[in-house]
Coordinates of C-alpha atoms in Angstrom, one line a residue:
M1 CA 36.9 -46.6 167.2
K2 CA 40.4 -49.2 166.9
A3 CA 42.4 -46.8 168.0
F4 CA 40.2 -46.3 171.3
I5 CA 40.4 -50.0 172.1
D6 CA 43.9 -50.3 171.5
E7 CA 44.3 -47.6 173.8
H8 CA 42.4 -49.1 176.6
R9 CA 42.4 -53.2 175.7
S10 CA 45.3 -53.4 178.9
D11 CA 43.0 -51.9 181.3
Y12 CA 39.6 -53.9 180.0
G13 CA 40.4 -56.4 177.5
V14 CA 38.9 -56.4 174.4
E15 CA 35.4 -58.7 174.6
P16 CA 34.2 -56.2 177.6
I17 CA 35.0 -52.6 175.3
C18 CA 33.3 -54.1 172.7
K19 CA 30.3 -55.0 175.0
V20 CA 29.9 -51.3 175.6
L21 CA 30.9 -50.3 171.9
P22 CA 28.3 -50.8 168.9
I23 CA 31.5 -53.6 167.5
A24 CA 32.1 -57.0 167.3
P25 CA 34.8 -58.6 168.7
S26 CA 35.6 -60.2 165.8
T27 CA 35.2 -57.2 163.6
Y28 CA 38.2 -55.7 165.4
W29 CA 40.5 -58.8 165.4
E30 CA 39.9 -59.1 161.6
H31 CA 40.5 -55.3 161.2
A32 CA 43.8 -55.9 163.5
G33 CA 45.1 -59.1 161.6
R34 CA 44.4 -56.5 158.3
Q35 CA 46.7 -54.6 160.0
A36 CA 49.6 -56.7 160.8
D37 CA 49.3 -58.6 157.7
P38 CA 48.2 -57.1 154.5
A39 CA 47.8 -60.1 152.2
R40 CA 44.7 -60.3 154.4
V41 CA 43.1 -56.9 152.7
P42 CA 40.1 -57.8 150.7
E43 CA 41.1 -57.2 147.2
R44 CA 38.0 -54.3 146.7
D45 CA 39.9 -52.2 149.8
R46 CA 43.3 -53.0 147.9
R47 CA 41.5 -51.6 144.6
D48 CA 39.7 -48.1 146.7
A49 CA 43.3 -48.1 148.0
A50 CA 44.9 -47.8 145.2
L51 CA 42.1 -45.5 142.9
S52 CA 41.6 -42.8 145.4
P53 CA 44.9 -41.2 144.8
Q54 CA 43.9 -41.1 141.2
I55 CA 40.7 -40.0 142.1
R56 CA 41.5 -37.0 144.4
R57 CA 44.4 -36.3 141.3
V58 CA 41.9 -36.0 138.8
H59 CA 39.6 -33.6 140.6
A60 CA 42.1 -31.7 142.0
E61 CA 43.9 -31.2 138.9
N62 CA 40.7 -30.2 136.9
L63 CA 40.2 -27.1 139.6
S64 CA 38.0 -29.3 141.9
V65 CA 34.7 -28.9 139.9
Y66 CA 34.4 -32.3 138.1
G67 CA 31.2 -34.4 139.2
A68 CA 31.8 -38.1 139.5
R69 CA 30.9 -38.7 136.1
K70 CA 33.7 -36.3 134.2
V71 CA 35.9 -38.1 136.8
W72 CA 35.1 -41.6 136.0
L73 CA 35.4 -40.2 132.1
Q74 CA 39.0 -38.8 132.4
L75 CA 40.0 -42.0 134.6
G76 CA 38.7 -43.9 131.2
R77 CA 41.1 -41.6 128.9
E78 CA 43.9 -42.1 131.1
G79 CA 43.5 -46.0 130.8
H80 CA 42.1 -46.9 134.3
R81 CA 38.8 -49.4 133.5
V82 CA 36.7 -48.8 136.9
A83 CA 33.0 -48.5 137.1
R84 CA 31.3 -45.1 137.6
C85 CA 29.7 -46.1 140.2
T86 CA 33.1 -46.7 142.1
V87 CA 33.4 -43.7 141.5
R88 CA 30.6 -42.1 142.6
R89 CA 31.6 -44.1 145.8
L90 CA 34.7 -43.2 146.5
M91 CA 34.4 -39.7 145.6
K92 CA 31.4 -39.8 148.2
R93 CA 34.4 -41.4 150.9
L94 CA 37.0 -39.0 150.0
D95 CA 34.6 -35.7 150.2
L96 CA 34.7 -34.5 146.6
R97 CA 31.5 -33.0 144.4
G98 CA 31.4 -31.2 141.7
V99 CA 30.2 -27.6 141.2
I100 CA 26.1 -27.1 140.5
R101 CA 25.7 -24.6 138.2
G102 CA 23.3 -21.2 139.2
K103 CA 20.4 -19.3 137.8
T104 CA 21.9 -17.7 135.6
V105 CA 20.9 -13.3 135.3
K106 CA 20.2 -11.2 132.7
T107 CA 22.3 -8.7 131.4
T108 CA 21.4 -7.7 128.3
V109 CA 20.0 -3.9 127.8
S110 CA 19.0 -3.5 124.4
S111 CA 17.7 -0.4 122.5
P112 CA 14.5 -0.9 120.4
A113 CA 15.7 2.2 118.6
T114 CA 18.9 0.8 117.3
P115 CA 19.2 -1.3 114.0
C116 CA 20.2 -4.7 114.4
P117 CA 21.5 -7.1 111.6
A118 CA 19.0 -10.4 111.1
D119 CA 19.1 -13.5 113.2
K120 CA 21.3 -16.1 110.2
V121 CA 21.5 -18.4 113.5
N122 CA 18.0 -19.0 114.4
R123 CA 19.4 -21.1 117.4
N124 CA 21.0 -23.4 115.7
F125 CA 24.1 -23.3 117.6
K126 CA 26.1 -26.4 115.6
A127 CA 28.9 -25.3 112.9
A128 CA 30.3 -28.0 110.8
R129 CA 33.9 -26.2 111.0
P130 CA 36.0 -23.8 113.0
N131 CA 35.8 -20.1 112.0
A132 CA 31.8 -20.8 111.0
L133 CA 29.8 -19.6 113.6
W134 CA 31.4 -17.3 116.8
L135 CA 28.7 -16.2 119.7
S136 CA 29.4 -13.5 121.3
D137 CA 27.9 -12.8 124.8
F138 CA 29.6 -11.3 128.5
T139 CA 28.8 -11.8 132.3
Y140 CA 29.4 -9.3 135.3
V141 CA 31.4 -10.2 138.5
S142 CA 30.8 -8.7 141.9
T143 CA 33.7 -7.6 143.6
L144 CA 34.8 -5.6 147.0
S145 CA 35.8 -2.5 144.7
S146 CA 33.4 -2.8 141.8
F147 CA 31.5 -4.8 138.9
V148 CA 33.7 -6.8 136.6
Y149 CA 32.5 -7.3 133.1
V150 CA 33.6 -10.6 131.2
A151 CA 33.0 -10.7 128.0
F152 CA 33.9 -14.1 125.7
V153 CA 34.0 -15.3 122.1
I154 CA 33.0 -19.0 121.7
D155 CA 33.4 -20.9 118.4
A156 CA 30.8 -23.0 118.1
F157 CA 32.4 -25.9 116.5
A158 CA 34.2 -27.5 119.5
R159 CA 32.8 -24.5 122.3
R160 CA 36.5 -23.2 122.3
I161 CA 36.7 -19.5 123.6
V162 CA 39.0 -17.6 121.4
G163 CA 38.7 -14.7 123.0
W164 CA 37.5 -12.7 125.9
K165 CA 38.1 -9.6 128.1
A166 CA 37.3 -8.1 131.5
S167 CA 36.2 -4.4 132.6
T168 CA 34.8 -2.1 135.3
S169 CA 33.0 -0.7 132.5
M170 CA 30.0 -2.2 130.5
Q171 CA 31.2 -0.2 127.5
S172 CA 31.1 -1.4 123.6
A173 CA 34.7 -1.0 124.1
F174 CA 35.5 -4.1 126.2
V175 CA 33.3 -6.1 123.8
L176 CA 35.2 -4.9 121.3
D177 CA 38.9 -6.1 122.6
A178 CA 37.2 -9.5 123.3
L179 CA 36.5 -9.4 119.2
E180 CA 39.9 -8.4 118.2
Q181 CA 41.4 -11.3 120.5
A182 CA 39.5 -14.0 118.9
L183 CA 40.5 -12.5 115.1
H184 CA 44.2 -12.1 116.1
A185 CA 44.1 -15.8 117.3
R186 CA 42.3 -17.5 115.0
Q187 CA 42.7 -15.4 111.9
P188 CA 39.8 -15.6 109.8
I189 CA 39.7 -15.8 106.1
K190 CA 37.1 -13.5 104.3
G191 CA 34.7 -14.9 102.2
E192 CA 34.7 -18.5 104.1
G193 CA 31.3 -17.0 105.2
L194 CA 32.1 -16.9 109.3
I195 CA 28.9 -15.4 111.1
H196 CA 29.2 -13.4 114.7
H197 CA 26.1 -14.0 116.6
S198 CA 25.1 -12.4 119.7
D199 CA 22.1 -11.4 121.5
R200 CA 20.8 -7.4 121.2
G201 CA 22.4 -6.0 123.7
V202 CA 23.7 -2.3 122.9
Q203 CA 27.4 -3.5 122.9
Y204 CA 27.2 -5.8 120.5
V205 CA 24.7 -3.5 118.0
S206 CA 27.3 -0.9 118.3
I207 CA 28.4 1.5 115.3
K208 CA 31.8 1.0 116.1
Y209 CA 31.4 -3.3 117.0
T210 CA 29.7 -4.0 113.5
D211 CA 31.8 -1.8 111.5
R212 CA 34.5 -3.9 112.8
L213 CA 32.8 -7.0 111.5
K214 CA 32.2 -5.8 108.3
D215 CA 35.8 -5.1 107.8
A216 CA 37.2 -8.7 109.0
G217 CA 34.8 -10.0 106.7
V218 CA 32.6 -11.5 109.5
E219 CA 28.9 -11.2 108.7
P220 CA 26.8 -10.2 112.2
S221 CA 23.7 -12.0 113.1
V222 CA 21.5 -11.2 116.6
G223 CA 19.4 -13.0 118.1
S224 CA 15.4 -12.0 117.2
V225 CA 13.9 -12.2 120.6
G226 CA 16.5 -10.9 122.8
D227 CA 16.8 -13.8 125.6
S228 CA 18.7 -16.2 126.9
Y229 CA 17.6 -18.8 124.2
D230 CA 18.4 -17.0 121.4
N231 CA 22.3 -17.2 122.5
A232 CA 22.0 -19.8 124.9
L233 CA 25.5 -21.3 123.7
A234 CA 27.3 -18.2 124.9
E235 CA 24.2 -18.5 128.0
T236 CA 25.9 -22.0 128.6
I237 CA 29.6 -21.0 128.6
N238 CA 28.5 -18.2 131.1
G239 CA 26.9 -20.1 133.5
L240 CA 29.9 -22.6 133.3
Y241 CA 32.4 -19.9 134.2
K242 CA 30.2 -18.5 136.7
A243 CA 29.7 -21.9 138.4
E244 CA 33.4 -23.4 138.2
V245 CA 34.9 -20.2 138.8
I246 CA 33.2 -17.5 140.2
H247 CA 30.5 -19.3 142.8
R248 CA 33.0 -21.1 144.4
R249 CA 35.0 -17.9 146.5
S250 CA 32.7 -16.0 148.8
S251 CA 33.8 -12.7 147.4
W252 CA 36.5 -11.3 145.2
R253 CA 38.8 -8.3 145.9
T254 CA 39.6 -6.7 142.9
M255 CA 39.6 -7.2 139.0
S256 CA 42.8 -8.4 138.7
E257 CA 42.3 -11.4 141.1
V258 CA 38.9 -11.7 138.6
E259 CA 41.4 -11.6 135.8
M260 CA 43.9 -14.1 136.8
A261 CA 41.1 -16.9 137.5
T262 CA 39.5 -16.3 134.1
L263 CA 43.2 -16.3 132.1
E264 CA 43.5 -19.9 134.6
W265 CA 40.3 -21.6 133.7
V266 CA 39.9 -20.4 130.1
D267 CA 43.6 -22.3 129.4
W268 CA 41.9 -25.5 131.0
F269 CA 38.7 -24.7 129.8
N270 CA 40.1 -25.3 126.0
N271 CA 43.0 -27.5 126.2
R272 CA 41.4 -29.8 129.5
R273 CA 38.2 -29.4 129.8
L274 CA 35.7 -32.6 129.0
L275 CA 32.6 -31.5 127.2
E276 CA 30.1 -34.2 126.3
P277 CA 28.6 -32.7 123.6
I278 CA 31.7 -32.5 121.4
G279 CA 32.6 -36.2 122.6
N280 CA 33.7 -35.7 126.4
M281 CA 36.8 -34.3 124.5
P282 CA 38.9 -30.5 125.5
P283 CA 37.6 -27.8 122.7
A284 CA 41.0 -28.0 121.2
E285 CA 41.1 -31.9 121.1
A286 CA 38.4 -31.6 118.7
E287 CA 39.4 -29.4 116.1
A288 CA 42.9 -30.9 116.7
R289 CA 40.9 -34.2 115.1
Y290 CA 38.9 -32.2 112.6
W291 CA 41.7 -30.2 111.1
A292 CA 43.5 -34.0 111.1
Q293 CA 40.8 -35.2 109.2
Q294 CA 40.7 -32.3 107.0
S295 CA 44.7 -33.5 106.2
E296 CA 44.1 -37.0 106.0
F297 CA 41.5 -36.2 103.2
A298 CA 43.8 -33.8 101.0
I299 CA 46.2 -36.7 101.0
A300 CA 43.5 -38.9 99.8
A301 CA 42.0 -36.9 97.3

């Protein structure tokens, strides 16, 4: 509006134009004075101008999935002291918003004839240390060429993704590959009581899968009901993955596209994403703090 007045003021004058437009002449002159003399800009406007690029940066660096609360928390971790309501106001002005999770789709296919291990978790998805409880589940992604199935193995202590695998087949091999990745990455010690929990899907109760758990010294556990609540934490990770990666694109062409996007997301999720249940820090940081504390206790002893 000011640009329009500037363009036509020599022909009609400021006051006559302001009578037609919904703006007071004093407002125009004040705005023009602030542009000529930055010292006249109110303190709040100066703070907003300095903070807006930081908000835009944090939002972009975190895959553009953070809402106002997560952006506010990350700014606080970086030393920026700002009110949460200010971040919300500026994100609205900048047209920035976080992703919204949708409804989950049930993928469990169980067989009543297949024997299942007992439920050793009973919907208690908390662990006192890393490598005490792993949770496994998979979800699907529709692409232009086929369905892609993505399996995750999650360490319950800090919700860190310790293994994952994408496949165009829903056979047991792809969830077994995710387990192998987790075993290689974490090197769990036999006899320390690591429990592996899953739903009653045929992939997880197959002979090959249960035999591999036994060989690694991992205790199997299977939900007794077979609904999302019996593997709720894994379902939560699946929901975040679908909201923060998959549903943000109208279509996916190939499995390779899904794999690359998943690889980027898992790295971000483990090392930079703030998770409220573990104290608004990334999973890798929560685990590092645990091991640092254990080292301190050992030295003190």
